[in-house]
């Protein structure tokens, strides 16, 4: 299958058509944005590393029986995935308090969240991806009750599988953002799972090894992505 038309171009990826209507190619760019694209940069090699980390993580989820859109890696920067209709809800699951949760509720940075906390956001750049309730999701008809329940159930399973996966590689999975798609009536984990979409802290030192290095100008951004790649893929 050869990639042809660009179906969609996002901030960090392009979605390309294949010669089959059932499959697309996700092309991972080196572009990075933060704070609703107010901050922009190129992180050399990020696309390669995120493609490979995502592929490995999706394979681990598939082995655990969790449905994902991932089919196979096609090149350094490209993976083939099932074509899905993306549900415009970002599901965030948190094991520790940080980021927007601390800013919103004033919790202590790093506080353990047990059980893990699930939050729902409206995937809408024009509105700045606001936090929404299940009633908002019903009002906006973004998903029905069964789909909301299934996304939350899958998010808990993904977290339960990935916590020990990363821990055995010396990484604390602090939180992650999931997007779901519908293919043939089934809800599957879509998009990517990488240091762009998860927070990962070194288990020993607590050092941040994710996009927060870019967001907050912590330096050594490329090195952090590469270190996650080394621990997950090498
Ligand atoms: P927070 O709500 O604290 O900003 O983010 C929670 C988690 O979800 C973090 O791992 C963060 O990287 C991820 N996340 C939330 N919104 C977005 C988004 O719009 N884009 C990306 N790449 N990650 C997000």
Short mmCIF file of N, CA and C in Angstrom, two decimals, residues 98-181:
data_model
loop_
_atom_site.label_atom_id
_atom_site.label_comp_id
_atom_site.label_asym_id
_atom_site.label_seq_id
_atom_site.Cartn_x
_atom_site.Cartn_y
_atom_site.Cartn_z
N UNK A 98 -0.74 16.57 38.84
CA UNK A 98 0.20 17.56 38.29
C UNK A 98 -0.54 18.32 37.19
N UNK A 99 0.15 19.21 36.52
CA UNK A 99 -0.41 19.89 35.34
C UNK A 99 -1.68 20.65 35.63
N UNK A 100 -2.66 20.51 34.71
CA UNK A 100 -3.88 21.32 34.81
C UNK A 100 -4.70 20.94 36.03
N UNK A 101 -4.55 19.71 36.54
CA UNK A 101 -5.33 19.31 37.72
C UNK A 101 -4.90 20.12 38.94
N UNK A 102 -3.58 20.27 39.10
CA UNK A 102 -3.06 21.05 40.23
C UNK A 102 -3.45 22.52 40.08
N UNK A 103 -3.37 23.02 38.83
CA UNK A 103 -3.73 24.42 38.59
C UNK A 103 -5.21 24.67 38.90
N UNK A 104 -6.05 23.68 38.59
CA UNK A 104 -7.51 23.84 38.73
C UNK A 104 -7.97 23.66 40.16
N UNK A 105 -7.44 22.64 40.86
CA UNK A 105 -7.99 22.28 42.18
C UNK A 105 -7.03 22.55 43.34
N UNK A 106 -5.81 22.98 43.03
CA UNK A 106 -4.87 23.31 44.10
C UNK A 106 -4.36 22.12 44.88
N UNK A 107 -4.38 20.92 44.27
CA UNK A 107 -3.84 19.74 44.94
C UNK A 107 -2.32 19.87 45.05
N UNK A 108 -1.75 19.03 45.90
CA UNK A 108 -0.30 19.05 46.07
C UNK A 108 0.34 18.37 44.85
N UNK A 109 1.38 19.00 44.30
CA UNK A 109 2.11 18.44 43.15
C UNK A 109 2.61 17.02 43.49
N UNK A 110 2.29 16.06 42.64
CA UNK A 110 2.78 14.69 42.83
C UNK A 110 1.90 13.84 43.74
N UNK A 111 0.82 14.40 44.27
CA UNK A 111 -0.06 13.63 45.17
C UNK A 111 -0.56 12.36 44.46
N UNK A 112 -0.51 11.23 45.19
CA UNK A 112 -0.97 9.96 44.62
C UNK A 112 -2.49 10.00 44.47
N UNK A 113 -2.98 9.56 43.32
CA UNK A 113 -4.42 9.49 43.06
C UNK A 113 -4.79 8.01 42.95
N UNK A 114 -5.40 7.48 44.00
CA UNK A 114 -5.75 6.07 44.03
C UNK A 114 -7.17 5.96 44.57
N UNK A 115 -8.14 5.56 43.77
CA UNK A 115 -8.02 5.09 42.40
C UNK A 115 -7.61 6.19 41.43
N UNK A 116 -7.06 5.80 40.27
CA UNK A 116 -6.68 6.80 39.27
C UNK A 116 -7.89 7.67 38.90
N UNK A 117 -7.61 8.93 38.65
CA UNK A 117 -8.67 9.90 38.34
C UNK A 117 -8.85 10.00 36.82
N UNK A 118 -10.11 9.91 36.40
CA UNK A 118 -10.42 10.09 34.97
C UNK A 118 -11.05 11.46 34.78
N UNK A 119 -10.58 12.19 33.76
CA UNK A 119 -11.18 13.47 33.39
C UNK A 119 -11.47 13.46 31.88
N UNK A 120 -12.52 14.19 31.51
CA UNK A 120 -12.94 14.25 30.11
C UNK A 120 -12.80 15.68 29.61
N UNK A 121 -12.24 15.83 28.43
CA UNK A 121 -12.05 17.15 27.82
C UNK A 121 -12.67 17.13 26.43
N UNK A 122 -13.23 18.27 26.03
CA UNK A 122 -13.79 18.42 24.68
C UNK A 122 -12.63 18.73 23.73
N UNK A 123 -12.41 17.83 22.76
CA UNK A 123 -11.32 18.01 21.79
C UNK A 123 -11.74 19.08 20.78
N UNK A 124 -11.40 20.32 21.11
CA UNK A 124 -11.83 21.45 20.28
C UNK A 124 -10.83 22.59 20.47
N UNK A 125 -9.92 22.74 19.50
CA UNK A 125 -8.84 23.74 19.60
C UNK A 125 -9.39 25.15 19.77
N UNK A 126 -10.47 25.45 19.04
CA UNK A 126 -11.02 26.82 19.09
C UNK A 126 -11.47 27.18 20.51
N UNK A 127 -11.89 26.17 21.27
CA UNK A 127 -12.35 26.40 22.66
C UNK A 127 -11.25 26.10 23.68
N UNK A 128 -10.07 25.67 23.20
CA UNK A 128 -8.96 25.37 24.12
C UNK A 128 -9.15 24.07 24.89
N UNK A 129 -9.78 23.07 24.27
CA UNK A 129 -9.97 21.74 24.89
C UNK A 129 -10.48 21.83 26.33
N UNK A 130 -11.70 22.37 26.56
CA UNK A 130 -12.16 22.54 27.94
C UNK A 130 -12.54 21.22 28.63
N UNK A 131 -12.39 21.20 29.95
CA UNK A 131 -12.89 20.09 30.79
C UNK A 131 -14.40 20.05 30.62
N UNK A 132 -14.96 18.85 30.42
CA UNK A 132 -16.42 18.75 30.28
C UNK A 132 -16.97 17.62 31.14
N UNK A 133 -18.25 17.67 31.42
CA UNK A 133 -18.92 16.61 32.18
C UNK A 133 -19.60 15.65 31.20
N UNK A 134 -20.06 14.51 31.74
CA UNK A 134 -20.78 13.56 30.89
C UNK A 134 -22.07 14.19 30.38
N UNK A 135 -22.70 15.04 31.18
CA UNK A 135 -23.91 15.74 30.72
C UNK A 135 -23.59 16.64 29.52
N UNK A 136 -22.41 17.30 29.54
CA UNK A 136 -22.01 18.12 28.38
C UNK A 136 -21.85 17.24 27.14
N UNK A 137 -21.25 16.06 27.35
CA UNK A 137 -21.02 15.15 26.21
C UNK A 137 -22.35 14.73 25.59
N UNK A 138 -23.34 14.46 26.47
CA UNK A 138 -24.68 14.11 25.96
C UNK A 138 -25.33 15.31 25.26
N UNK A 139 -25.20 16.49 25.88
CA UNK A 139 -25.79 17.70 25.31
C UNK A 139 -25.23 17.97 23.90
N UNK A 140 -23.91 17.83 23.76
CA UNK A 140 -23.25 18.11 22.48
C UNK A 140 -23.32 16.91 21.52
N UNK A 141 -23.88 15.79 22.04
CA UNK A 141 -23.99 14.54 21.25
C UNK A 141 -22.62 14.09 20.73
N UNK A 142 -21.60 14.19 21.59
CA UNK A 142 -20.26 13.75 21.20
C UNK A 142 -20.15 12.24 21.29
N UNK A 143 -20.88 11.64 22.24
CA UNK A 143 -20.89 10.19 22.42
C UNK A 143 -22.13 9.84 23.22
N UNK A 144 -22.60 8.57 23.09
CA UNK A 144 -23.76 8.17 23.89
C UNK A 144 -23.28 7.54 25.20
N UNK A 145 -24.24 7.17 26.06
CA UNK A 145 -23.89 6.67 27.40
C UNK A 145 -23.00 5.42 27.34
N UNK A 146 -23.35 4.52 26.42
CA UNK A 146 -22.58 3.27 26.32
C UNK A 146 -21.15 3.58 25.86
N UNK A 147 -21.02 4.53 24.95
CA UNK A 147 -19.67 4.89 24.46
C UNK A 147 -18.85 5.57 25.55
N UNK A 148 -19.50 6.43 26.34
CA UNK A 148 -18.78 7.09 27.45
C UNK A 148 -18.29 6.02 28.43
N UNK A 149 -19.17 5.08 28.78
CA UNK A 149 -18.80 4.02 29.73
C UNK A 149 -17.66 3.18 29.17
N UNK A 150 -17.73 2.88 27.88
CA UNK A 150 -16.68 2.05 27.26
C UNK A 150 -15.34 2.78 27.22
N UNK A 151 -15.36 4.08 26.92
CA UNK A 151 -14.09 4.84 26.90
C UNK A 151 -13.46 4.85 28.29
N UNK A 152 -14.29 5.02 29.32
CA UNK A 152 -13.75 5.07 30.69
C UNK A 152 -13.22 3.69 31.11
N UNK A 153 -13.94 2.64 30.72
CA UNK A 153 -13.50 1.28 31.05
C UNK A 153 -12.17 0.98 30.35
N UNK A 154 -12.07 1.34 29.07
CA UNK A 154 -10.83 1.08 28.33
C UNK A 154 -9.68 1.92 28.90
N UNK A 155 -9.96 3.17 29.30
CA UNK A 155 -8.91 4.02 29.86
C UNK A 155 -8.33 3.39 31.13
N UNK A 156 -9.22 2.84 31.96
CA UNK A 156 -8.74 2.17 33.18
C UNK A 156 -7.88 0.95 32.84
N UNK A 157 -8.30 0.19 31.84
CA UNK A 157 -7.52 -1.01 31.44
C UNK A 157 -6.18 -0.60 30.86
N UNK A 158 -6.16 0.42 30.01
CA UNK A 158 -4.90 0.89 29.42
C UNK A 158 -3.94 1.30 30.54
N UNK A 159 -4.45 2.06 31.50
CA UNK A 159 -3.61 2.51 32.61
C UNK A 159 -3.08 1.31 33.41
N UNK A 160 -3.96 0.33 33.66
CA UNK A 160 -3.57 -0.84 34.46
C UNK A 160 -2.49 -1.65 33.75
N UNK A 161 -2.51 -1.67 32.43
CA UNK A 161 -1.48 -2.41 31.67
C UNK A 161 -0.20 -1.59 31.57
N UNK A 162 -0.33 -0.29 31.37
CA UNK A 162 0.88 0.52 31.10
C UNK A 162 1.64 0.91 32.37
N UNK A 163 0.96 0.97 33.51
CA UNK A 163 1.69 1.30 34.76
C UNK A 163 2.84 0.31 35.00
N UNK A 164 2.57 -1.01 35.04
CA UNK A 164 3.69 -1.95 35.24
C UNK A 164 4.64 -2.02 34.05
N UNK A 165 4.13 -1.80 32.83
CA UNK A 165 5.01 -1.82 31.65
C UNK A 165 6.08 -0.73 31.79
N UNK A 166 5.66 0.49 32.12
CA UNK A 166 6.64 1.57 32.26
C UNK A 166 7.47 1.40 33.53
N UNK A 167 6.84 0.92 34.61
CA UNK A 167 7.57 0.78 35.87
C UNK A 167 8.75 -0.18 35.71
N UNK A 168 8.55 -1.25 34.93
CA UNK A 168 9.65 -2.20 34.74
C UNK A 168 10.77 -1.58 33.91
N UNK A 169 10.53 -0.43 33.33
CA UNK A 169 11.55 0.30 32.57
C UNK A 169 12.01 1.55 33.32
N UNK A 170 11.72 1.57 34.61
CA UNK A 170 12.21 2.67 35.45
C UNK A 170 11.45 3.97 35.26
N UNK A 171 10.19 3.88 34.79
CA UNK A 171 9.41 5.09 34.52
C UNK A 171 8.08 5.06 35.26
N UNK A 172 7.73 6.18 35.88
CA UNK A 172 6.43 6.33 36.53
C UNK A 172 5.46 6.96 35.52
N UNK A 173 4.38 6.23 35.25
CA UNK A 173 3.33 6.79 34.37
C UNK A 173 2.46 7.70 35.24
N UNK A 174 2.69 8.99 35.10
CA UNK A 174 2.01 9.99 35.94
C UNK A 174 0.58 10.21 35.45
N UNK A 175 0.43 10.39 34.14
CA UNK A 175 -0.90 10.54 33.54
C UNK A 175 -0.80 10.28 32.05
N UNK A 176 -1.94 10.08 31.41
CA UNK A 176 -1.92 9.96 29.95
C UNK A 176 -3.24 10.42 29.37
N UNK A 177 -3.16 10.87 28.13
CA UNK A 177 -4.33 11.35 27.39
C UNK A 177 -4.63 10.35 26.28
N UNK A 178 -5.86 9.86 26.26
CA UNK A 178 -6.24 8.90 25.23
C UNK A 178 -7.30 9.50 24.31
N UNK A 179 -7.24 9.11 23.05
CA UNK A 179 -8.32 9.42 22.12
C UNK A 179 -8.85 8.09 21.59
N UNK A 180 -10.15 8.06 21.38
CA UNK A 180 -10.79 6.84 20.92
C UNK A 180 -11.44 7.07 19.56
N UNK A 181 -11.47 6.00 18.76
CA UNK A 181 -12.13 6.06 17.46
C UNK A 181 -13.11 4.91 17.34
#
